[in-house]
N, C-alpha and C. Protein backbone atom coordinates (compact mmCIF):
# COMPACT_ATOMS: atom_id res chain seq x y z
N MET A 1 0.85 -1.17 0.00
CA MET A 1 0.00 0.00 0.00
C MET A 1 0.89 1.24 0.00
N PHE A 2 0.62 2.13 -0.86
CA PHE A 2 1.39 3.35 -0.92
C PHE A 2 0.44 4.54 -0.86
N GLN A 3 0.91 5.60 -0.28
CA GLN A 3 0.16 6.83 -0.23
C GLN A 3 1.07 7.93 -0.74
N GLU A 4 0.53 8.78 -1.57
CA GLU A 4 1.34 9.86 -2.12
C GLU A 4 1.14 11.10 -1.27
N LYS A 5 2.23 11.72 -0.85
CA LYS A 5 2.14 12.98 -0.13
C LYS A 5 1.90 14.09 -1.14
N GLU A 6 1.24 15.13 -0.69
CA GLU A 6 0.98 16.27 -1.57
C GLU A 6 2.30 16.93 -1.96
N ALA A 7 2.47 17.16 -3.25
CA ALA A 7 3.71 17.77 -3.75
C ALA A 7 3.73 19.25 -3.42
N GLN A 8 4.90 19.72 -3.04
CA GLN A 8 5.06 21.14 -2.78
C GLN A 8 5.85 21.73 -3.93
N SER A 9 5.37 22.81 -4.51
CA SER A 9 5.96 23.51 -5.65
C SER A 9 6.34 22.52 -6.74
N ASP A 10 7.59 22.57 -7.21
CA ASP A 10 7.98 21.72 -8.33
C ASP A 10 8.83 20.52 -7.88
N GLN A 11 8.73 20.15 -6.59
CA GLN A 11 9.47 18.99 -6.09
C GLN A 11 8.75 17.71 -6.49
N GLU A 12 9.54 16.64 -6.59
CA GLU A 12 8.95 15.33 -6.86
C GLU A 12 8.11 14.92 -5.65
N PRO A 13 6.96 14.31 -5.87
CA PRO A 13 6.16 13.84 -4.73
C PRO A 13 6.88 12.69 -4.02
N GLU A 14 6.74 12.67 -2.70
CA GLU A 14 7.33 11.59 -1.91
C GLU A 14 6.31 10.46 -1.78
N ILE A 15 6.80 9.26 -1.77
CA ILE A 15 5.93 8.11 -1.56
C ILE A 15 6.14 7.65 -0.12
N GLU A 16 5.04 7.49 0.60
CA GLU A 16 5.10 7.05 1.99
C GLU A 16 4.43 5.69 2.10
N ARG A 17 5.10 4.76 2.70
CA ARG A 17 4.52 3.43 2.87
C ARG A 17 3.63 3.45 4.11
N VAL A 18 2.41 2.93 3.93
CA VAL A 18 1.48 2.83 5.04
C VAL A 18 1.69 1.48 5.71
N ALA A 19 1.87 1.50 7.01
CA ALA A 19 2.13 0.26 7.75
C ALA A 19 0.90 -0.64 7.74
N VAL A 20 1.13 -1.93 7.55
CA VAL A 20 0.08 -2.93 7.62
C VAL A 20 0.00 -3.40 9.07
N LYS A 21 -1.19 -3.32 9.66
CA LYS A 21 -1.37 -3.73 11.06
C LYS A 21 -1.76 -5.20 11.12
N ILE A 22 -1.07 -5.93 11.98
CA ILE A 22 -1.33 -7.35 12.17
C ILE A 22 -1.50 -7.62 13.66
N LYS A 23 -2.71 -8.07 14.05
CA LYS A 23 -2.93 -8.47 15.44
C LYS A 23 -2.46 -9.91 15.59
N ALA A 24 -1.55 -10.13 16.53
CA ALA A 24 -1.01 -11.47 16.76
C ALA A 24 -1.11 -11.83 18.23
N LEU A 25 -1.48 -13.07 18.50
CA LEU A 25 -1.47 -13.58 19.87
C LEU A 25 -0.21 -14.38 20.08
N MET A 26 0.47 -14.14 21.19
CA MET A 26 1.64 -14.93 21.55
C MET A 26 1.25 -15.83 22.71
N LEU A 27 1.22 -17.13 22.42
CA LEU A 27 0.77 -18.12 23.39
C LEU A 27 1.84 -19.19 23.58
N GLY A 28 1.65 -20.01 24.58
CA GLY A 28 2.58 -21.10 24.88
C GLY A 28 2.55 -21.36 26.37
N LEU A 29 3.18 -22.44 26.79
CA LEU A 29 3.21 -22.77 28.21
C LEU A 29 4.02 -21.73 28.99
N ASP A 30 3.78 -21.69 30.29
CA ASP A 30 4.55 -20.81 31.16
C ASP A 30 6.03 -21.18 31.08
N GLN A 31 6.88 -20.20 31.21
CA GLN A 31 8.34 -20.36 31.21
C GLN A 31 8.93 -20.71 29.85
N ALA A 32 8.14 -20.57 28.77
CA ALA A 32 8.67 -20.86 27.43
C ALA A 32 9.51 -19.70 26.90
N GLY A 33 9.24 -18.48 27.42
CA GLY A 33 10.02 -17.32 26.99
C GLY A 33 9.22 -16.29 26.21
N LYS A 34 7.91 -16.32 26.30
CA LYS A 34 7.05 -15.40 25.53
C LYS A 34 7.34 -13.94 25.85
N THR A 35 7.34 -13.60 27.12
CA THR A 35 7.54 -12.21 27.51
C THR A 35 8.95 -11.74 27.19
N THR A 36 9.92 -12.61 27.37
CA THR A 36 11.30 -12.25 27.02
C THR A 36 11.41 -11.97 25.53
N ILE A 37 10.76 -12.78 24.70
CA ILE A 37 10.76 -12.56 23.25
C ILE A 37 10.10 -11.23 22.92
N LEU A 38 8.94 -10.97 23.52
CA LEU A 38 8.21 -9.73 23.23
C LEU A 38 9.07 -8.50 23.51
N TYR A 39 9.68 -8.47 24.68
CA TYR A 39 10.44 -7.27 25.05
C TYR A 39 11.82 -7.23 24.40
N ARG A 40 12.34 -8.37 24.01
CA ARG A 40 13.58 -8.36 23.23
C ARG A 40 13.32 -7.67 21.88
N MET A 41 12.17 -7.98 21.27
CA MET A 41 11.84 -7.34 19.99
C MET A 41 11.46 -5.87 20.17
N LYS A 42 10.78 -5.56 21.24
CA LYS A 42 10.33 -4.18 21.46
C LYS A 42 11.48 -3.27 21.89
N LEU A 43 12.30 -3.72 22.84
CA LEU A 43 13.33 -2.87 23.44
C LEU A 43 14.73 -3.17 22.95
N GLY A 44 14.91 -4.34 22.33
CA GLY A 44 16.24 -4.73 21.87
C GLY A 44 17.14 -5.21 22.99
N GLU A 45 16.55 -5.53 24.12
CA GLU A 45 17.35 -6.01 25.25
C GLU A 45 16.52 -7.00 26.06
N VAL A 46 17.21 -7.73 26.92
CA VAL A 46 16.54 -8.70 27.78
C VAL A 46 16.11 -7.99 29.05
N ILE A 47 14.86 -8.21 29.44
CA ILE A 47 14.39 -7.66 30.70
C ILE A 47 14.19 -8.81 31.68
N SER A 48 14.17 -8.49 32.95
CA SER A 48 13.86 -9.51 33.95
C SER A 48 12.36 -9.70 33.93
N ALA A 49 11.94 -10.86 33.51
CA ALA A 49 10.50 -11.13 33.39
C ALA A 49 10.06 -12.07 34.50
N ILE A 50 8.87 -11.80 35.00
CA ILE A 50 8.24 -12.71 35.95
C ILE A 50 7.07 -13.36 35.22
N ALA A 51 6.56 -14.43 35.77
CA ALA A 51 5.45 -15.14 35.12
C ALA A 51 4.30 -14.17 34.86
N THR A 52 3.77 -14.22 33.65
CA THR A 52 2.67 -13.34 33.26
C THR A 52 1.36 -13.93 33.77
N ASN A 53 0.67 -13.18 34.63
CA ASN A 53 -0.61 -13.64 35.17
C ASN A 53 -1.79 -13.15 34.35
N GLY A 54 -1.57 -12.23 33.47
CA GLY A 54 -2.62 -11.71 32.61
C GLY A 54 -2.10 -11.66 31.19
N PHE A 55 -1.77 -10.44 30.77
CA PHE A 55 -1.22 -10.29 29.42
C PHE A 55 -0.30 -9.09 29.37
N ASN A 56 0.53 -9.06 28.34
CA ASN A 56 1.35 -7.90 27.99
C ASN A 56 0.99 -7.54 26.56
N TYR A 57 0.95 -6.27 26.26
CA TYR A 57 0.63 -5.83 24.90
C TYR A 57 1.70 -4.85 24.44
N GLU A 58 2.22 -5.07 23.25
CA GLU A 58 3.19 -4.15 22.67
C GLU A 58 3.00 -4.11 21.16
N GLU A 59 3.33 -2.97 20.58
CA GLU A 59 3.37 -2.84 19.12
C GLU A 59 4.82 -2.93 18.69
N ILE A 60 5.08 -3.83 17.77
CA ILE A 60 6.42 -4.02 17.22
C ILE A 60 6.39 -3.53 15.79
N LYS A 61 7.13 -2.48 15.51
CA LYS A 61 7.22 -1.96 14.14
C LYS A 61 8.42 -2.62 13.47
N TYR A 62 8.14 -3.30 12.37
CA TYR A 62 9.19 -4.02 11.66
C TYR A 62 8.91 -3.93 10.17
N LYS A 63 9.86 -3.32 9.47
CA LYS A 63 9.73 -3.07 8.04
C LYS A 63 8.42 -2.33 7.81
N ASN A 64 7.55 -2.80 6.94
CA ASN A 64 6.31 -2.07 6.67
C ASN A 64 5.13 -2.66 7.44
N TYR A 65 5.40 -3.31 8.56
CA TYR A 65 4.34 -3.92 9.36
C TYR A 65 4.34 -3.38 10.78
N ASP A 66 3.15 -3.29 11.33
CA ASP A 66 2.90 -2.95 12.72
C ASP A 66 2.30 -4.19 13.37
N PHE A 67 3.09 -4.94 14.11
CA PHE A 67 2.58 -6.13 14.78
C PHE A 67 2.05 -5.72 16.15
N GLU A 68 0.76 -5.91 16.35
CA GLU A 68 0.12 -5.67 17.65
C GLU A 68 0.11 -7.01 18.37
N ILE A 69 1.04 -7.18 19.29
CA ILE A 69 1.24 -8.50 19.90
C ILE A 69 0.69 -8.54 21.32
N TRP A 70 -0.18 -9.51 21.53
CA TRP A 70 -0.76 -9.79 22.85
C TRP A 70 -0.08 -11.04 23.39
N ASP A 71 0.76 -10.86 24.39
CA ASP A 71 1.47 -11.95 25.07
C ASP A 71 0.60 -12.36 26.25
N VAL A 72 0.00 -13.54 26.17
CA VAL A 72 -0.94 -13.98 27.20
C VAL A 72 -0.28 -15.07 28.05
N GLY A 73 -0.45 -14.96 29.35
CA GLY A 73 0.16 -15.90 30.29
C GLY A 73 -0.13 -17.35 29.93
N GLY A 74 0.80 -18.23 30.27
CA GLY A 74 0.68 -19.63 29.88
C GLY A 74 0.52 -20.62 31.01
N LYS A 75 0.32 -20.11 32.25
CA LYS A 75 0.10 -21.04 33.36
C LYS A 75 -1.20 -21.81 33.11
N GLU A 76 -1.25 -23.01 33.63
CA GLU A 76 -2.40 -23.89 33.38
C GLU A 76 -3.73 -23.23 33.75
N ASP A 77 -3.78 -22.52 34.88
CA ASP A 77 -5.04 -21.91 35.30
C ASP A 77 -5.42 -20.67 34.48
N ILE A 78 -4.49 -20.14 33.69
CA ILE A 78 -4.77 -18.96 32.85
C ILE A 78 -5.16 -19.37 31.43
N ARG A 79 -4.74 -20.54 31.00
CA ARG A 79 -4.98 -20.96 29.61
C ARG A 79 -6.45 -20.92 29.18
N PRO A 80 -7.41 -21.23 30.06
CA PRO A 80 -8.81 -21.11 29.61
C PRO A 80 -9.18 -19.68 29.17
N LEU A 81 -8.43 -18.69 29.64
CA LEU A 81 -8.70 -17.31 29.25
C LEU A 81 -8.21 -16.99 27.84
N TRP A 82 -7.41 -17.85 27.24
CA TRP A 82 -6.91 -17.61 25.89
C TRP A 82 -8.05 -17.35 24.92
N GLN A 83 -9.18 -18.07 25.15
CA GLN A 83 -10.31 -17.92 24.22
C GLN A 83 -10.83 -16.48 24.18
N ASN A 84 -10.66 -15.73 25.24
CA ASN A 84 -11.09 -14.33 25.23
C ASN A 84 -10.27 -13.48 24.27
N TYR A 85 -9.07 -13.93 23.97
CA TYR A 85 -8.18 -13.18 23.08
C TYR A 85 -8.33 -13.62 21.63
N TYR A 86 -8.56 -14.90 21.38
CA TYR A 86 -8.66 -15.32 19.99
C TYR A 86 -10.05 -15.20 19.41
N LYS A 87 -11.05 -14.86 20.22
CA LYS A 87 -12.39 -14.68 19.65
C LYS A 87 -12.47 -13.40 18.80
N ASP A 88 -11.49 -12.50 18.96
CA ASP A 88 -11.45 -11.28 18.15
C ASP A 88 -10.72 -11.50 16.82
N ASN A 89 -10.58 -12.76 16.42
CA ASN A 89 -9.96 -13.12 15.14
C ASN A 89 -8.58 -12.50 14.92
N PRO A 90 -7.60 -12.96 15.66
CA PRO A 90 -6.24 -12.48 15.40
C PRO A 90 -5.80 -12.92 14.01
N LYS A 91 -4.91 -12.14 13.42
CA LYS A 91 -4.42 -12.45 12.07
C LYS A 91 -3.31 -13.49 12.11
N ALA A 92 -2.65 -13.65 13.27
CA ALA A 92 -1.54 -14.59 13.38
C ALA A 92 -1.44 -15.10 14.81
N ILE A 93 -0.93 -16.33 14.93
CA ILE A 93 -0.65 -16.92 16.23
C ILE A 93 0.86 -17.16 16.31
N ILE A 94 1.45 -16.68 17.38
CA ILE A 94 2.86 -16.96 17.66
C ILE A 94 2.86 -17.89 18.87
N PHE A 95 3.27 -19.12 18.66
CA PHE A 95 3.28 -20.10 19.74
C PHE A 95 4.73 -20.36 20.12
N VAL A 96 5.05 -20.16 21.38
CA VAL A 96 6.44 -20.30 21.84
C VAL A 96 6.60 -21.65 22.55
N VAL A 97 7.59 -22.39 22.08
CA VAL A 97 7.93 -23.70 22.64
C VAL A 97 9.31 -23.61 23.28
N ASP A 98 9.44 -24.19 24.45
CA ASP A 98 10.76 -24.31 25.08
C ASP A 98 11.45 -25.51 24.44
N ALA A 99 12.33 -25.25 23.48
CA ALA A 99 13.00 -26.32 22.74
C ALA A 99 13.97 -27.11 23.61
N HIS A 100 14.27 -26.58 24.78
CA HIS A 100 15.21 -27.24 25.70
C HIS A 100 14.47 -28.06 26.75
N GLU A 101 13.15 -28.09 26.68
CA GLU A 101 12.35 -28.84 27.66
C GLU A 101 12.70 -30.32 27.61
N THR A 102 12.92 -30.92 28.76
CA THR A 102 13.28 -32.34 28.81
C THR A 102 12.18 -33.20 29.43
N ASP A 103 11.21 -32.58 30.08
CA ASP A 103 10.12 -33.32 30.72
C ASP A 103 9.11 -33.75 29.65
N PRO A 104 8.96 -35.05 29.41
CA PRO A 104 8.03 -35.51 28.38
C PRO A 104 6.59 -35.04 28.60
N GLN A 105 6.19 -34.89 29.87
CA GLN A 105 4.83 -34.43 30.16
C GLN A 105 4.64 -32.97 29.72
N ARG A 106 5.64 -32.14 29.95
CA ARG A 106 5.54 -30.73 29.53
C ARG A 106 5.56 -30.62 28.00
N ILE A 107 6.36 -31.45 27.35
CA ILE A 107 6.39 -31.44 25.88
C ILE A 107 5.01 -31.84 25.35
N GLN A 108 4.42 -32.89 25.92
CA GLN A 108 3.09 -33.33 25.47
C GLN A 108 2.04 -32.26 25.78
N GLU A 109 2.16 -31.62 26.92
CA GLU A 109 1.22 -30.55 27.30
C GLU A 109 1.28 -29.40 26.29
N ALA A 110 2.48 -29.01 25.90
CA ALA A 110 2.64 -27.95 24.90
C ALA A 110 2.07 -28.40 23.56
N ALA A 111 2.34 -29.65 23.17
CA ALA A 111 1.81 -30.18 21.91
C ALA A 111 0.28 -30.18 21.93
N ASP A 112 -0.31 -30.60 23.04
CA ASP A 112 -1.77 -30.63 23.15
C ASP A 112 -2.37 -29.24 23.02
N GLU A 113 -1.76 -28.26 23.68
CA GLU A 113 -2.27 -26.88 23.62
C GLU A 113 -2.18 -26.33 22.20
N LEU A 114 -1.06 -26.58 21.53
CA LEU A 114 -0.90 -26.10 20.16
C LEU A 114 -1.91 -26.77 19.23
N GLN A 115 -2.10 -28.06 19.38
CA GLN A 115 -3.06 -28.77 18.54
C GLN A 115 -4.48 -28.27 18.76
N LYS A 116 -4.84 -27.98 20.02
CA LYS A 116 -6.17 -27.41 20.30
C LYS A 116 -6.37 -26.12 19.52
N LEU A 117 -5.35 -25.26 19.56
CA LEU A 117 -5.44 -23.98 18.85
C LEU A 117 -5.55 -24.19 17.34
N MET A 118 -4.75 -25.10 16.81
CA MET A 118 -4.74 -25.32 15.36
C MET A 118 -6.04 -25.94 14.87
N ASN A 119 -6.80 -26.56 15.77
CA ASN A 119 -8.08 -27.16 15.40
C ASN A 119 -9.26 -26.20 15.53
N LEU A 120 -9.04 -25.02 16.07
CA LEU A 120 -10.14 -24.07 16.25
C LEU A 120 -10.57 -23.48 14.91
N PRO A 121 -11.87 -23.53 14.61
CA PRO A 121 -12.34 -22.98 13.33
C PRO A 121 -12.01 -21.50 13.15
N GLN A 122 -12.06 -20.72 14.23
CA GLN A 122 -11.82 -19.28 14.11
C GLN A 122 -10.35 -18.95 13.85
N LEU A 123 -9.46 -19.94 13.99
CA LEU A 123 -8.04 -19.70 13.73
C LEU A 123 -7.55 -20.41 12.47
N LYS A 124 -8.45 -20.97 11.68
CA LYS A 124 -8.06 -21.72 10.49
C LYS A 124 -7.31 -20.87 9.47
N GLU A 125 -7.63 -19.59 9.39
CA GLU A 125 -6.98 -18.72 8.40
C GLU A 125 -5.69 -18.10 8.93
N ALA A 126 -5.47 -18.19 10.23
CA ALA A 126 -4.29 -17.55 10.84
C ALA A 126 -3.06 -18.42 10.67
N PRO A 127 -1.96 -17.85 10.19
CA PRO A 127 -0.72 -18.62 10.15
C PRO A 127 -0.17 -18.78 11.57
N PHE A 128 0.48 -19.91 11.82
CA PHE A 128 1.09 -20.18 13.11
C PHE A 128 2.60 -20.08 12.97
N LEU A 129 3.18 -19.13 13.67
CA LEU A 129 4.63 -19.03 13.78
C LEU A 129 4.99 -19.71 15.10
N ILE A 130 5.77 -20.77 15.02
CA ILE A 130 6.16 -21.51 16.22
C ILE A 130 7.63 -21.20 16.50
N TYR A 131 7.85 -20.43 17.56
CA TYR A 131 9.22 -20.13 17.96
C TYR A 131 9.75 -21.28 18.81
N ALA A 132 10.82 -21.91 18.36
CA ALA A 132 11.51 -22.94 19.14
C ALA A 132 12.58 -22.22 19.95
N ASN A 133 12.16 -21.68 21.09
CA ASN A 133 13.04 -20.86 21.91
C ASN A 133 14.05 -21.72 22.68
N LYS A 134 15.15 -21.11 23.03
CA LYS A 134 16.24 -21.74 23.79
C LYS A 134 16.96 -22.80 22.96
N HIS A 135 16.92 -22.64 21.65
CA HIS A 135 17.55 -23.63 20.77
C HIS A 135 19.06 -23.63 20.91
N ASP A 136 19.61 -22.59 21.53
CA ASP A 136 21.06 -22.49 21.70
C ASP A 136 21.59 -23.37 22.83
N LEU A 137 20.69 -23.90 23.64
CA LEU A 137 21.12 -24.72 24.78
C LEU A 137 21.40 -26.16 24.34
N PRO A 138 22.31 -26.83 25.05
CA PRO A 138 22.65 -28.21 24.68
C PRO A 138 21.42 -29.13 24.67
N LYS A 139 21.38 -30.00 23.70
CA LYS A 139 20.32 -31.01 23.57
C LYS A 139 18.93 -30.42 23.33
N ALA A 140 18.86 -29.19 22.84
CA ALA A 140 17.57 -28.60 22.49
C ALA A 140 17.00 -29.34 21.28
N MET A 141 15.67 -29.44 21.24
CA MET A 141 15.01 -30.08 20.10
C MET A 141 15.18 -29.20 18.87
N ASP A 142 15.42 -29.82 17.72
CA ASP A 142 15.48 -29.04 16.48
C ASP A 142 14.07 -29.00 15.87
N SER A 143 13.93 -28.28 14.78
CA SER A 143 12.62 -28.07 14.17
C SER A 143 11.94 -29.37 13.77
N SER A 144 12.69 -30.29 13.20
CA SER A 144 12.07 -31.55 12.76
C SER A 144 11.60 -32.39 13.96
N GLU A 145 12.35 -32.33 15.05
CA GLU A 145 11.95 -33.06 16.25
C GLU A 145 10.68 -32.46 16.85
N ILE A 146 10.59 -31.14 16.85
CA ILE A 146 9.38 -30.48 17.36
C ILE A 146 8.20 -30.83 16.46
N ALA A 147 8.38 -30.75 15.15
CA ALA A 147 7.29 -31.07 14.22
C ALA A 147 6.78 -32.49 14.46
N GLU A 148 7.71 -33.40 14.71
CA GLU A 148 7.32 -34.80 14.95
C GLU A 148 6.61 -34.95 16.30
N LYS A 149 7.20 -34.42 17.37
CA LYS A 149 6.61 -34.58 18.71
C LYS A 149 5.28 -33.85 18.84
N PHE A 150 5.10 -32.79 18.06
CA PHE A 150 3.86 -32.02 18.12
C PHE A 150 2.87 -32.46 17.04
N ASN A 151 3.24 -33.49 16.27
CA ASN A 151 2.40 -34.04 15.21
C ASN A 151 1.92 -32.97 14.23
N LEU A 152 2.81 -32.08 13.85
CA LEU A 152 2.42 -30.96 12.99
C LEU A 152 2.17 -31.38 11.54
N GLU A 153 2.76 -32.49 11.13
CA GLU A 153 2.53 -32.96 9.75
C GLU A 153 1.05 -33.30 9.54
N GLY A 154 0.32 -33.56 10.61
CA GLY A 154 -1.10 -33.84 10.52
C GLY A 154 -1.95 -32.62 10.21
N PHE A 155 -1.35 -31.45 10.24
CA PHE A 155 -2.08 -30.20 9.99
C PHE A 155 -1.72 -29.66 8.61
N LYS A 156 -2.09 -30.41 7.58
CA LYS A 156 -1.72 -30.06 6.21
C LYS A 156 -2.45 -28.83 5.69
N ASP A 157 -3.66 -28.57 6.21
CA ASP A 157 -4.43 -27.41 5.75
C ASP A 157 -4.12 -26.15 6.53
N GLN A 158 -3.37 -26.28 7.59
CA GLN A 158 -3.01 -25.13 8.43
C GLN A 158 -1.62 -24.63 8.04
N LYS A 159 -1.46 -23.33 7.95
CA LYS A 159 -0.14 -22.76 7.64
C LYS A 159 0.65 -22.63 8.94
N TRP A 160 1.82 -23.25 8.99
CA TRP A 160 2.66 -23.17 10.18
C TRP A 160 4.12 -23.19 9.76
N PHE A 161 4.94 -22.62 10.66
CA PHE A 161 6.37 -22.54 10.40
C PHE A 161 7.09 -22.55 11.74
N ILE A 162 8.14 -23.36 11.84
CA ILE A 162 8.94 -23.41 13.07
C ILE A 162 10.21 -22.60 12.84
N GLN A 163 10.46 -21.64 13.74
CA GLN A 163 11.66 -20.82 13.67
C GLN A 163 12.46 -21.02 14.96
N ALA A 164 13.65 -21.58 14.84
CA ALA A 164 14.54 -21.69 15.99
C ALA A 164 14.94 -20.29 16.43
N CYS A 165 14.96 -20.06 17.73
CA CYS A 165 15.31 -18.71 18.20
C CYS A 165 15.93 -18.78 19.60
N CYS A 166 16.48 -17.65 19.98
CA CYS A 166 17.02 -17.47 21.32
C CYS A 166 16.55 -16.10 21.80
N ALA A 167 15.62 -16.08 22.73
CA ALA A 167 15.07 -14.81 23.21
C ALA A 167 16.15 -13.92 23.81
N LYS A 168 17.13 -14.50 24.45
CA LYS A 168 18.15 -13.70 25.13
C LYS A 168 19.07 -12.96 24.17
N THR A 169 19.40 -13.59 23.03
CA THR A 169 20.28 -12.93 22.06
C THR A 169 19.51 -12.26 20.93
N GLY A 170 18.25 -12.66 20.74
CA GLY A 170 17.45 -12.14 19.64
C GLY A 170 17.58 -12.95 18.37
N GLU A 171 18.47 -13.94 18.37
CA GLU A 171 18.68 -14.76 17.17
C GLU A 171 17.38 -15.44 16.74
N GLY A 172 17.04 -15.28 15.47
CA GLY A 172 15.88 -15.95 14.89
C GLY A 172 14.56 -15.23 15.04
N LEU A 173 14.48 -14.22 15.90
CA LEU A 173 13.19 -13.57 16.15
C LEU A 173 12.66 -12.85 14.92
N TYR A 174 13.50 -12.09 14.26
CA TYR A 174 13.03 -11.33 13.10
C TYR A 174 12.82 -12.21 11.88
N GLN A 175 13.53 -13.34 11.80
CA GLN A 175 13.27 -14.28 10.72
C GLN A 175 11.84 -14.83 10.86
N GLY A 176 11.40 -14.99 12.09
CA GLY A 176 10.02 -15.42 12.33
C GLY A 176 9.02 -14.38 11.84
N LEU A 177 9.29 -13.11 12.14
CA LEU A 177 8.40 -12.05 11.65
C LEU A 177 8.43 -11.98 10.13
N ASP A 178 9.59 -12.26 9.53
CA ASP A 178 9.68 -12.29 8.07
C ASP A 178 8.74 -13.35 7.49
N TYR A 179 8.65 -14.50 8.15
CA TYR A 179 7.72 -15.55 7.69
C TYR A 179 6.30 -15.00 7.68
N LEU A 180 5.89 -14.33 8.77
CA LEU A 180 4.53 -13.79 8.82
C LEU A 180 4.32 -12.73 7.74
N MET A 181 5.30 -11.86 7.56
CA MET A 181 5.18 -10.82 6.53
C MET A 181 5.04 -11.45 5.15
N ASN A 182 5.84 -12.46 4.85
CA ASN A 182 5.75 -13.13 3.56
C ASN A 182 4.37 -13.74 3.37
N HIS A 183 3.83 -14.32 4.43
CA HIS A 183 2.49 -14.89 4.36
C HIS A 183 1.47 -13.82 3.98
N PHE A 184 1.52 -12.68 4.67
CA PHE A 184 0.53 -11.64 4.41
C PHE A 184 0.78 -10.94 3.08
N ASP A 185 2.04 -10.78 2.69
CA ASP A 185 2.35 -10.20 1.38
C ASP A 185 1.80 -11.09 0.27
N ASN A 186 1.95 -12.41 0.41
CA ASN A 186 1.43 -13.35 -0.59
C ASN A 186 -0.08 -13.35 -0.61
N ASP A 187 -0.71 -13.22 0.56
CA ASP A 187 -2.18 -13.15 0.62
C ASP A 187 -2.70 -11.94 -0.12
N GLN A 188 -2.03 -10.79 0.05
CA GLN A 188 -2.47 -9.56 -0.62
C GLN A 188 -2.28 -9.64 -2.12
N ALA A 189 -1.27 -10.39 -2.56
CA ALA A 189 -0.99 -10.50 -3.99
C ALA A 189 -2.02 -11.38 -4.69
N GLU A 190 -2.67 -12.27 -3.95
CA GLU A 190 -3.65 -13.18 -4.57
C GLU A 190 -4.95 -12.51 -4.86
């Protein structure tokens, strides 16, 4: 989308890009790194985060996009409240997985929560960006291992992408946003 500014005298008109707004929900189990990711992208630094009991909201301006990100707490007793956030039809879901998780029950719990979201009719059109956070730690699961353990191959009609990342260094975070931008750029072109 382009908007032309009014030309002054005999100068060439300037072209101004209008930002595309994307509402995204950031979900995942507690301690996966959602809040650290959000503020790493917003502030460019790591903040001391405590468990989110409600939500955090920030706008992340990146290239020609304005990502309105709602980071919603992931504790078990808060997860039923997720439905209050996705009923407003978010354009994208960012699901954060602790790629360094070693507890099989927690891995299955994260897989179950992601599958529930991917099966919701109101989220069928939303692309899922899955951040595999803490991938820099020893023995972290890689993308193919996460796809297998989370049974993502079974979601052939759902658009999803796994991006390895490290919230503390910022590695991989913007590549994830690039995936979402490419998705929306391709949608607009169709």
